Amino acid sequence: MEDKPLISVLIPVLNEQESLPELQQRLHNTLEDIKKPYEIIYINDGSTDMTQHLLEDFRKQNDKVKIIEFNRNYGQHMALFAGFERAKGEIVITIDADLQNPPEEIPKLVEKSEEGYEVVGTYRKKRKDSIFRKIPSYIVNRITAKLVGVKLRDYGCMLRAYRRNIVDYMNMCPESSSFIPALANTFAKKIVEIEVAHEERKKGTSKYSVFRLLRL
Ligand code: UDP
Ligand code: MG
């Protein structure tokens, strides 16, 4: 019997073959260092490159790796919802696959969760994105804050942690929102935002056009 994981890490992946090997290595090191039971759930959101092949290799090397494979591209937030349903951890962490969120920040999020915060958001200290990526984000931040009534500095940063009770709530209403940080904040009483580093996307390209972002 494997241990029930304390930490579930969810990673939506669309055509990230260039980033995945380094991501898996750094995640593995970070999570092993925490010394608590964990699982890594990759959600392959309809990739057409070598992503699936790489993920299967990771699973062969580490039985804590799980894969959800979509038949086509459904989008990052749908992918995360599939991950939430599958996740068994008490603390569920979401992170992008492209290494813009350093996996080494995960222990900070775990620590905050364990202090009792139901949602741990992060904001990017020095956001390393182009102006064309930042302006739509600014608009999304402002609109979301208004709609949800919770002001966060950075709704777009997907390195986040959720406690089990919040994940259970979200699993009850997958249709009601396609924007997970906003949904989570409608349930949570104790929310905190911590500062994390942000890297440039070194490999591959952003999967969001201005149009897709505004639709979100
Ligand atoms: N992603 C996904 N499905 C999509 C678009 C993106 O699973 O339809 C993943 C992508 O592989 C990455 C994360 O979601 O792990 C964030 O995407 P990206 O880095 O392109 O967005 P940005 O950093 O520009 O917000
Ligand atoms: Mg990115």
PDB file of C-alpha atoms and ligand atoms in Angstrom:
ATOM      1  CA  MET A   1       0.000   0.000   0.000  1.00  0.00           C
ATOM      2  CA  GLU A   2       1.426   3.344  -0.932  1.00  0.00           C
ATOM      3  CA  ASP A   3       1.053   6.221   1.525  1.00  0.00           C
ATOM      4  CA  LYS A   4      -1.836   8.555   1.000  1.00  0.00           C
ATOM      5  CA  PRO A   5      -0.201  11.684  -0.362  1.00  0.00           C
ATOM      6  CA  LEU A   6      -0.158  14.831   1.727  1.00  0.00           C
ATOM      7  CA  ILE A   7       0.809  16.927  -1.275  1.00  0.00           C
ATOM      8  CA  SER A   8      -0.636  16.657  -4.774  1.00  0.00           C
ATOM      9  CA  VAL A   9       1.045  18.709  -7.492  1.00  0.00           C
ATOM     10  CA  LEU A  10      -1.069  19.344 -10.594  1.00  0.00           C
ATOM     11  CA  ILE A  11       0.513  20.370 -13.868  1.00  0.00           C
ATOM     12  CA  PRO A  12      -1.458  21.157 -17.039  1.00  0.00           C
ATOM     13  CA  VAL A  13       0.683  20.487 -20.075  1.00  0.00           C
ATOM     14  CA  LEU A  14       0.234  21.557 -23.661  1.00  0.00           C
ATOM     15  CA  ASN A  15       3.193  20.834 -25.915  1.00  0.00           C
ATOM     16  CA  GLU A  16       5.959  21.389 -23.376  1.00  0.00           C
ATOM     17  CA  GLN A  17       8.477  18.785 -24.524  1.00  0.00           C
ATOM     18  CA  GLU A  18      11.361  21.235 -24.148  1.00  0.00           C
ATOM     19  CA  SER A  19      10.607  22.101 -20.521  1.00  0.00           C
ATOM     20  CA  LEU A  20       9.404  18.789 -19.132  1.00  0.00           C
ATOM     21  CA  PRO A  21      12.681  16.965 -18.395  1.00  0.00           C
ATOM     22  CA  GLU A  22      14.087  19.850 -16.347  1.00  0.00           C
ATOM     23  CA  LEU A  23      10.727  20.434 -14.652  1.00  0.00           C
ATOM     24  CA  GLN A  24      10.396  16.803 -13.588  1.00  0.00           C
ATOM     25  CA  GLN A  25      13.942  16.730 -12.270  1.00  0.00           C
ATOM     26  CA  ARG A  26      13.557  19.901 -10.209  1.00  0.00           C
ATOM     27  CA  LEU A  27      10.105  18.912  -8.944  1.00  0.00           C
ATOM     28  CA  HIS A  28      11.384  15.514  -7.939  1.00  0.00           C
ATOM     29  CA  ASN A  29      14.296  17.007  -6.000  1.00  0.00           C
ATOM     30  CA  THR A  30      12.132  19.607  -4.277  1.00  0.00           C
ATOM     31  CA  LEU A  31       9.388  17.182  -3.271  1.00  0.00           C
ATOM     32  CA  GLU A  32      11.783  14.504  -2.045  1.00  0.00           C
ATOM     33  CA  ASP A  33      13.443  17.151   0.141  1.00  0.00           C
ATOM     34  CA  ILE A  34      10.137  17.982   1.844  1.00  0.00           C
ATOM     35  CA  LYS A  35      10.027  14.353   3.030  1.00  0.00           C
ATOM     36  CA  LYS A  36       6.246  14.034   3.011  1.00  0.00           C
ATOM     37  CA  PRO A  37       4.189  11.693   0.833  1.00  0.00           C
ATOM     38  CA  TYR A  38       3.335  13.317  -2.493  1.00  0.00           C
ATOM     39  CA  GLU A  39       1.997  12.699  -5.964  1.00  0.00           C
ATOM     40  CA  ILE A  40       2.601  14.529  -9.228  1.00  0.00           C
ATOM     41  CA  ILE A  41      -0.337  14.585 -11.618  1.00  0.00           C
ATOM     42  CA  TYR A  42       0.373  15.703 -15.159  1.00  0.00           C
ATOM     43  CA  ILE A  43      -2.653  16.561 -17.257  1.00  0.00           C
ATOM     44  CA  ASN A  44      -1.778  16.301 -20.909  1.00  0.00           C
ATOM     45  CA  ASP A  45      -4.148  18.767 -22.526  1.00  0.00           C
ATOM     46  CA  GLY A  46      -4.062  17.407 -26.054  1.00  0.00           C
ATOM     47  CA  SER A  47      -0.363  17.815 -26.797  1.00  0.00           C
ATOM     48  CA  THR A  48       0.803  16.898 -30.259  1.00  0.00           C
ATOM     49  CA  ASP A  49       4.550  16.825 -29.557  1.00  0.00           C
ATOM     50  CA  MET A  50       6.553  14.299 -27.515  1.00  0.00           C
ATOM     51  CA  THR A  51       4.873  15.319 -24.242  1.00  0.00           C
ATOM     52  CA  GLN A  52       2.947  12.066 -23.666  1.00  0.00           C
ATOM     53  CA  HIS A  53       6.014   9.977 -24.373  1.00  0.00           C
ATOM     54  CA  LEU A  54       8.078  11.950 -21.854  1.00  0.00           C
ATOM     55  CA  LEU A  55       5.369  11.745 -19.198  1.00  0.00           C
ATOM     56  CA  GLU A  56       5.213   7.969 -19.559  1.00  0.00           C
ATOM     57  CA  ASP A  57       8.973   7.822 -19.025  1.00  0.00           C
ATOM     58  CA  PHE A  58       8.629   9.873 -15.832  1.00  0.00           C
ATOM     59  CA  ARG A  59       5.941   7.493 -14.599  1.00  0.00           C
ATOM     60  CA  LYS A  60       8.170   4.519 -15.260  1.00  0.00           C
ATOM     61  CA  GLN A  61      10.918   6.102 -13.184  1.00  0.00           C
ATOM     62  CA  ASN A  62       8.720   7.299 -10.331  1.00  0.00           C
ATOM     63  CA  ASP A  63       5.454   5.658  -9.294  1.00  0.00           C
ATOM     64  CA  LYS A  64       4.314   8.914  -7.693  1.00  0.00           C
ATOM     65  CA  VAL A  65       3.811  10.318 -11.189  1.00  0.00           C
ATOM     66  CA  LYS A  66       0.286  10.047 -12.589  1.00  0.00           C
ATOM     67  CA  ILE A  67      -0.980  11.042 -16.009  1.00  0.00           C
ATOM     68  CA  ILE A  68      -4.352  12.205 -17.238  1.00  0.00           C
ATOM     69  CA  GLU A  69      -4.482  12.299 -21.013  1.00  0.00           C
ATOM     70  CA  PHE A  70      -7.063  14.389 -22.877  1.00  0.00           C
ATOM     71  CA  ASN A  71      -8.081  13.452 -26.379  1.00  0.00           C
ATOM     72  CA  ARG A  72      -7.889  17.064 -27.503  1.00  0.00           C
ATOM     73  CA  ASN A  73      -7.115  20.517 -26.150  1.00  0.00           C
ATOM     74  CA  TYR A  74      -9.651  21.653 -23.533  1.00  0.00           C
ATOM     75  CA  GLY A  75      -7.664  24.458 -21.944  1.00  0.00           C
ATOM     76  CA  GLN A  76      -5.576  24.928 -18.824  1.00  0.00           C
ATOM     77  CA  HIS A  77      -8.442  25.346 -16.362  1.00  0.00           C
ATOM     78  CA  MET A  78     -10.365  22.299 -17.580  1.00  0.00           C
ATOM     79  CA  ALA A  79      -7.132  20.366 -17.245  1.00  0.00           C
ATOM     80  CA  LEU A  80      -6.765  21.547 -13.662  1.00  0.00           C
ATOM     81  CA  PHE A  81     -10.328  20.526 -12.845  1.00  0.00           C
ATOM     82  CA  ALA A  82      -9.580  17.012 -14.039  1.00  0.00           C
ATOM     83  CA  GLY A  83      -6.550  17.095 -11.773  1.00  0.00           C
ATOM     84  CA  PHE A  84      -8.560  18.282  -8.763  1.00  0.00           C
ATOM     85  CA  GLU A  85     -10.900  15.309  -9.160  1.00  0.00           C
ATOM     86  CA  ARG A  86      -8.024  12.895  -9.226  1.00  0.00           C
ATOM     87  CA  ALA A  87      -5.895  14.484  -6.504  1.00  0.00           C
ATOM     88  CA  LYS A  88      -5.807  12.760  -3.124  1.00  0.00           C
ATOM     89  CA  GLY A  89      -3.627  15.191  -1.187  1.00  0.00           C
ATOM     90  CA  GLU A  90      -4.574  17.378   1.742  1.00  0.00           C
ATOM     91  CA  ILE A  91      -2.662  20.195   0.059  1.00  0.00           C
ATOM     92  CA  VAL A  92      -3.112  20.585  -3.686  1.00  0.00           C
ATOM     93  CA  ILE A  93      -0.607  22.686  -5.574  1.00  0.00           C
ATOM     94  CA  THR A  94      -0.948  23.902  -9.134  1.00  0.00           C
ATOM     95  CA  ILE A  95       2.051  24.897 -11.206  1.00  0.00           C
ATOM     96  CA  ASP A  96       2.737  25.617 -14.873  1.00  0.00           C
ATOM     97  CA  ALA A  97       4.907  23.273 -16.888  1.00  0.00           C
ATOM     98  CA  ASP A  98       7.047  25.913 -18.523  1.00  0.00           C
ATOM     99  CA  LEU A  99       9.361  26.623 -15.546  1.00  0.00           C
ATOM    100  CA  GLN A 100       8.193  30.229 -15.286  1.00  0.00           C
ATOM    101  CA  ASN A 101       7.172  29.310 -11.720  1.00  0.00           C
ATOM    102  CA  PRO A 102      10.242  27.813 -10.045  1.00  0.00           C
ATOM    103  CA  PRO A 103       9.296  24.466  -8.445  1.00  0.00           C
ATOM    104  CA  GLU A 104      11.713  25.355  -5.634  1.00  0.00           C
ATOM    105  CA  GLU A 105       9.043  27.745  -4.301  1.00  0.00           C
ATOM    106  CA  ILE A 106       6.705  24.848  -3.445  1.00  0.00           C
ATOM    107  CA  PRO A 107       7.970  24.355   0.142  1.00  0.00           C
ATOM    108  CA  LYS A 108       6.957  27.953   0.945  1.00  0.00           C
ATOM    109  CA  LEU A 109       3.413  27.238  -0.205  1.00  0.00           C
ATOM    110  CA  VAL A 110       3.247  24.016   1.780  1.00  0.00           C
ATOM    111  CA  GLU A 111       4.392  25.865   4.862  1.00  0.00           C
ATOM    112  CA  LYS A 112       1.690  28.527   4.488  1.00  0.00           C
ATOM    113  CA  SER A 113      -0.977  25.858   3.914  1.00  0.00           C
ATOM    114  CA  GLU A 114       0.105  24.100   7.035  1.00  0.00           C
ATOM    115  CA  GLU A 115      -0.290  27.356   8.935  1.00  0.00           C
ATOM    116  CA  GLY A 116      -3.975  27.060   8.068  1.00  0.00           C
ATOM    117  CA  TYR A 117      -4.424  29.158   4.934  1.00  0.00           C
ATOM    118  CA  GLU A 118      -7.045  27.561   2.685  1.00  0.00           C
ATOM    119  CA  VAL A 119      -5.759  29.273  -0.425  1.00  0.00           C
ATOM    120  CA  VAL A 120      -2.183  30.349  -0.903  1.00  0.00           C
ATOM    121  CA  GLY A 121      -1.785  32.590  -3.921  1.00  0.00           C
ATOM    122  CA  THR A 122       1.437  33.987  -5.212  1.00  0.00           C
ATOM    123  CA  TYR A 123       2.437  37.141  -6.955  1.00  0.00           C
ATOM    124  CA  ARG A 124       5.336  37.513  -9.237  1.00  0.00           C
ATOM    125  CA  LYS A 125       7.981  39.764  -7.845  1.00  0.00           C
ATOM    126  CA  LYS A 126       9.472  40.707 -11.167  1.00  0.00           C
ATOM    127  CA  ARG A 127       7.183  39.442 -13.807  1.00  0.00           C
ATOM    128  CA  LYS A 128       9.221  38.393 -16.821  1.00  0.00           C
ATOM    129  CA  ASP A 129       6.675  38.619 -19.573  1.00  0.00           C
ATOM    130  CA  SER A 130       6.164  40.907 -22.529  1.00  0.00           C
ATOM    131  CA  ILE A 131       3.985  43.979 -22.275  1.00  0.00           C
ATOM    132  CA  PHE A 132       1.464  42.272 -24.571  1.00  0.00           C
ATOM    133  CA  ARG A 133       1.093  39.515 -22.021  1.00  0.00           C
ATOM    134  CA  LYS A 134       1.006  41.878 -19.032  1.00  0.00           C
ATOM    135  CA  ILE A 135      -1.696  44.299 -20.152  1.00  0.00           C
ATOM    136  CA  PRO A 136      -4.430  41.669 -20.661  1.00  0.00           C
ATOM    137  CA  SER A 137      -3.428  40.192 -17.284  1.00  0.00           C
ATOM    138  CA  TYR A 138      -3.845  43.551 -15.637  1.00  0.00           C
ATOM    139  CA  ILE A 139      -7.382  43.777 -17.029  1.00  0.00           C
ATOM    140  CA  VAL A 140      -8.191  40.210 -15.959  1.00  0.00           C
ATOM    141  CA  ASN A 141      -6.914  40.980 -12.435  1.00  0.00           C
ATOM    142  CA  ARG A 142      -9.078  44.034 -12.070  1.00  0.00           C
ATOM    143  CA  ILE A 143     -12.252  42.402 -13.422  1.00  0.00           C
ATOM    144  CA  THR A 144     -11.807  39.280 -11.319  1.00  0.00           C
ATOM    145  CA  ALA A 145     -11.198  41.267  -8.154  1.00  0.00           C
ATOM    146  CA  LYS A 146     -14.453  43.129  -8.758  1.00  0.00           C
ATOM    147  CA  LEU A 147     -16.482  40.009  -9.533  1.00  0.00           C
ATOM    148  CA  VAL A 148     -15.173  37.884  -6.706  1.00  0.00           C
ATOM    149  CA  GLY A 149     -14.871  40.670  -4.198  1.00  0.00           C
ATOM    150  CA  VAL A 150     -11.402  39.545  -3.156  1.00  0.00           C
ATOM    151  CA  LYS A 151      -8.558  41.724  -4.220  1.00  0.00           C
ATOM    152  CA  LEU A 152      -5.425  39.833  -5.127  1.00  0.00           C
ATOM    153  CA  ARG A 153      -2.342  41.310  -6.651  1.00  0.00           C
ATOM    154  CA  ASP A 154      -1.988  38.551  -9.171  1.00  0.00           C
ATOM    155  CA  TYR A 155      -4.864  36.304 -10.198  1.00  0.00           C
ATOM    156  CA  GLY A 156      -2.881  35.013 -13.115  1.00  0.00           C
ATOM    157  CA  CYS A 157      -0.002  33.386 -11.320  1.00  0.00           C
ATOM    158  CA  MET A 158      -0.906  29.717 -11.280  1.00  0.00           C
ATOM    159  CA  LEU A 159       1.588  28.625  -8.670  1.00  0.00           C
ATOM    160  CA  ARG A 160      -0.979  28.199  -5.913  1.00  0.00           C
ATOM    161  CA  ALA A 161      -1.963  25.915  -3.060  1.00  0.00           C
ATOM    162  CA  TYR A 162      -5.448  24.842  -1.993  1.00  0.00           C
ATOM    163  CA  ARG A 163      -6.513  22.926   1.096  1.00  0.00           C
ATOM    164  CA  ARG A 164      -8.608  19.802   0.760  1.00  0.00           C
ATOM    165  CA  ASN A 165     -11.861  21.497   1.851  1.00  0.00           C
ATOM    166  CA  ILE A 166     -11.564  24.051  -0.955  1.00  0.00           C
ATOM    167  CA  VAL A 167     -10.744  21.359  -3.510  1.00  0.00           C
ATOM    168  CA  ASP A 168     -13.819  19.393  -2.417  1.00  0.00           C
ATOM    169  CA  TYR A 169     -15.998  22.473  -2.892  1.00  0.00           C
ATOM    170  CA  MET A 170     -14.537  23.100  -6.322  1.00  0.00           C
ATOM    171  CA  ASN A 171     -15.149  19.511  -7.327  1.00  0.00           C
ATOM    172  CA  MET A 172     -18.818  20.012  -6.578  1.00  0.00           C
ATOM    173  CA  CYS A 173     -19.186  22.761  -9.142  1.00  0.00           C
ATOM    174  CA  PRO A 174     -16.847  22.249 -12.066  1.00  0.00           C
ATOM    175  CA  GLU A 175     -19.259  23.972 -14.445  1.00  0.00           C
ATOM    176  CA  SER A 176     -19.617  27.178 -12.524  1.00  0.00           C
ATOM    177  CA  SER A 177     -16.279  28.696 -13.348  1.00  0.00           C
ATOM    178  CA  SER A 178     -13.546  28.291 -15.838  1.00  0.00           C
ATOM    179  CA  PHE A 179     -11.190  30.417 -13.792  1.00  0.00           C
ATOM    180  CA  ILE A 180      -9.974  28.474 -10.794  1.00  0.00           C
ATOM    181  CA  PRO A 181      -8.322  31.188  -8.675  1.00  0.00           C
ATOM    182  CA  ALA A 182     -11.576  33.166  -8.775  1.00  0.00           C
ATOM    183  CA  LEU A 183     -13.718  30.168  -7.852  1.00  0.00           C
ATOM    184  CA  ALA A 184     -11.485  29.165  -4.973  1.00  0.00           C
ATOM    185  CA  ASN A 185     -11.617  32.636  -3.506  1.00  0.00           C
ATOM    186  CA  THR A 186     -15.400  32.584  -3.389  1.00  0.00           C
ATOM    187  CA  PHE A 187     -15.128  29.642  -0.944  1.00  0.00           C
ATOM    188  CA  ALA A 188     -12.086  30.429   1.128  1.00  0.00           C
ATOM    189  CA  LYS A 189     -12.052  32.425   4.335  1.00  0.00           C
ATOM    190  CA  LYS A 190      -8.333  32.374   4.924  1.00  0.00           C
ATOM    191  CA  ILE A 191      -6.396  33.545   1.912  1.00  0.00           C
ATOM    192  CA  VAL A 192      -2.828  34.702   1.713  1.00  0.00           C
ATOM    193  CA  GLU A 193      -0.597  35.824  -1.143  1.00  0.00           C
ATOM    194  CA  ILE A 194       3.137  35.312  -0.988  1.00  0.00           C
ATOM    195  CA  GLU A 195       5.873  36.592  -3.226  1.00  0.00           C
ATOM    196  CA  VAL A 196       7.623  34.198  -5.591  1.00  0.00           C
ATOM    197  CA  ALA A 197      10.243  34.455  -8.268  1.00  0.00           C
ATOM    198  CA  HIS A 198       9.222  34.434 -11.895  1.00  0.00           C
ATOM    199  CA  GLU A 199      11.338  33.372 -14.834  1.00  0.00           C
ATOM    200  CA  GLU A 200      11.172  34.091 -18.492  1.00  0.00           C
ATOM    201  CA  ARG A 201       9.748  31.330 -20.589  1.00  0.00           C
ATOM    202  CA  LYS A 202      12.992  29.873 -21.898  1.00  0.00           C
ATOM    203  CA  LYS A 203      11.566  27.187 -24.118  1.00  0.00           C
ATOM    204  CA  GLY A 204       8.463  26.870 -26.208  1.00  0.00           C
ATOM    205  CA  THR A 205       5.959  29.718 -26.522  1.00  0.00           C
ATOM    206  CA  SER A 206       3.065  31.057 -24.469  1.00  0.00           C
ATOM    207  CA  LYS A 207      -0.112  29.140 -25.206  1.00  0.00           C
ATOM    208  CA  TYR A 208      -2.203  32.231 -24.563  1.00  0.00           C
ATOM    209  CA  SER A 209      -3.010  34.810 -27.167  1.00  0.00           C
ATOM    210  CA  VAL A 210      -4.534  38.103 -26.070  1.00  0.00           C
ATOM    211  CA  PHE A 211      -7.843  36.786 -27.372  1.00  0.00           C
ATOM    212  CA  ARG A 212      -7.776  33.587 -25.328  1.00  0.00           C
ATOM    213  CA  LEU A 213      -6.908  35.528 -22.212  1.00  0.00           C
ATOM    214  CA  LEU A 214      -9.760  37.956 -22.523  1.00  0.00           C
ATOM    215  CA  ARG A 215     -12.193  35.128 -23.201  1.00  0.00           C
ATOM    216  CA  LEU A 216     -11.083  33.554 -19.940  1.00  0.00           C
TER     217      LEU A 216
HETATM  218  N1  UDP B   1      -1.693  24.955 -20.948  1.00  0.00           N
HETATM  219  C1  UDP B   1      -2.600  23.910 -21.092  1.00  0.00           C
HETATM  220  N2  UDP B   1      -3.598  24.043 -22.015  1.00  0.00           N
HETATM  221  C2  UDP B   1      -3.777  25.181 -22.752  1.00  0.00           C
HETATM  222  C3  UDP B   1      -2.871  26.253 -22.560  1.00  0.00           C
HETATM  223  C4  UDP B   1      -1.837  26.111 -21.648  1.00  0.00           C
HETATM  224  O1  UDP B   1      -2.492  22.882 -20.427  1.00  0.00           O
HETATM  225  O2  UDP B   1      -4.706  25.223 -23.553  1.00  0.00           O
HETATM  226  C5  UDP B   1      -0.603  24.838 -19.947  1.00  0.00           C
HETATM  227  C6  UDP B   1       0.794  25.134 -20.454  1.00  0.00           C
HETATM  228  O3  UDP B   1       1.429  23.978 -20.980  1.00  0.00           O
HETATM  229  C7  UDP B   1       1.472  25.636 -19.188  1.00  0.00           C
HETATM  230  C8  UDP B   1       0.340  26.371 -18.473  1.00  0.00           C
HETATM  231  O4  UDP B   1      -0.865  25.793 -18.959  1.00  0.00           O
HETATM  232  O5  UDP B   1       1.887  24.558 -18.366  1.00  0.00           O
HETATM  233  C9  UDP B   1       0.374  27.873 -18.696  1.00  0.00           C
HETATM  234  O6  UDP B   1       0.430  28.162 -20.075  1.00  0.00           O
HETATM  235  P1  UDP B   1       1.419  29.275 -20.668  1.00  0.00           P
HETATM  236  O7  UDP B   1       2.740  29.217 -20.012  1.00  0.00           O
HETATM  237  O8  UDP B   1       1.406  29.142 -22.153  1.00  0.00           O
HETATM  238  O9  UDP B   1       0.657  30.599 -20.234  1.00  0.00           O
HETATM  239  P2  UDP B   1       1.274  31.997 -19.728  1.00  0.00           P
HETATM  240  O10 UDP B   1       2.492  31.736 -18.898  1.00  0.00           O
HETATM  241  O11 UDP B   1       1.578  32.760 -20.955  1.00  0.00           O
HETATM  242  O12 UDP B   1       0.147  32.563 -18.922  1.00  0.00           O
HETATM  243 MG    MG B   2       3.932  30.499 -18.920  1.00  0.00          MG
END
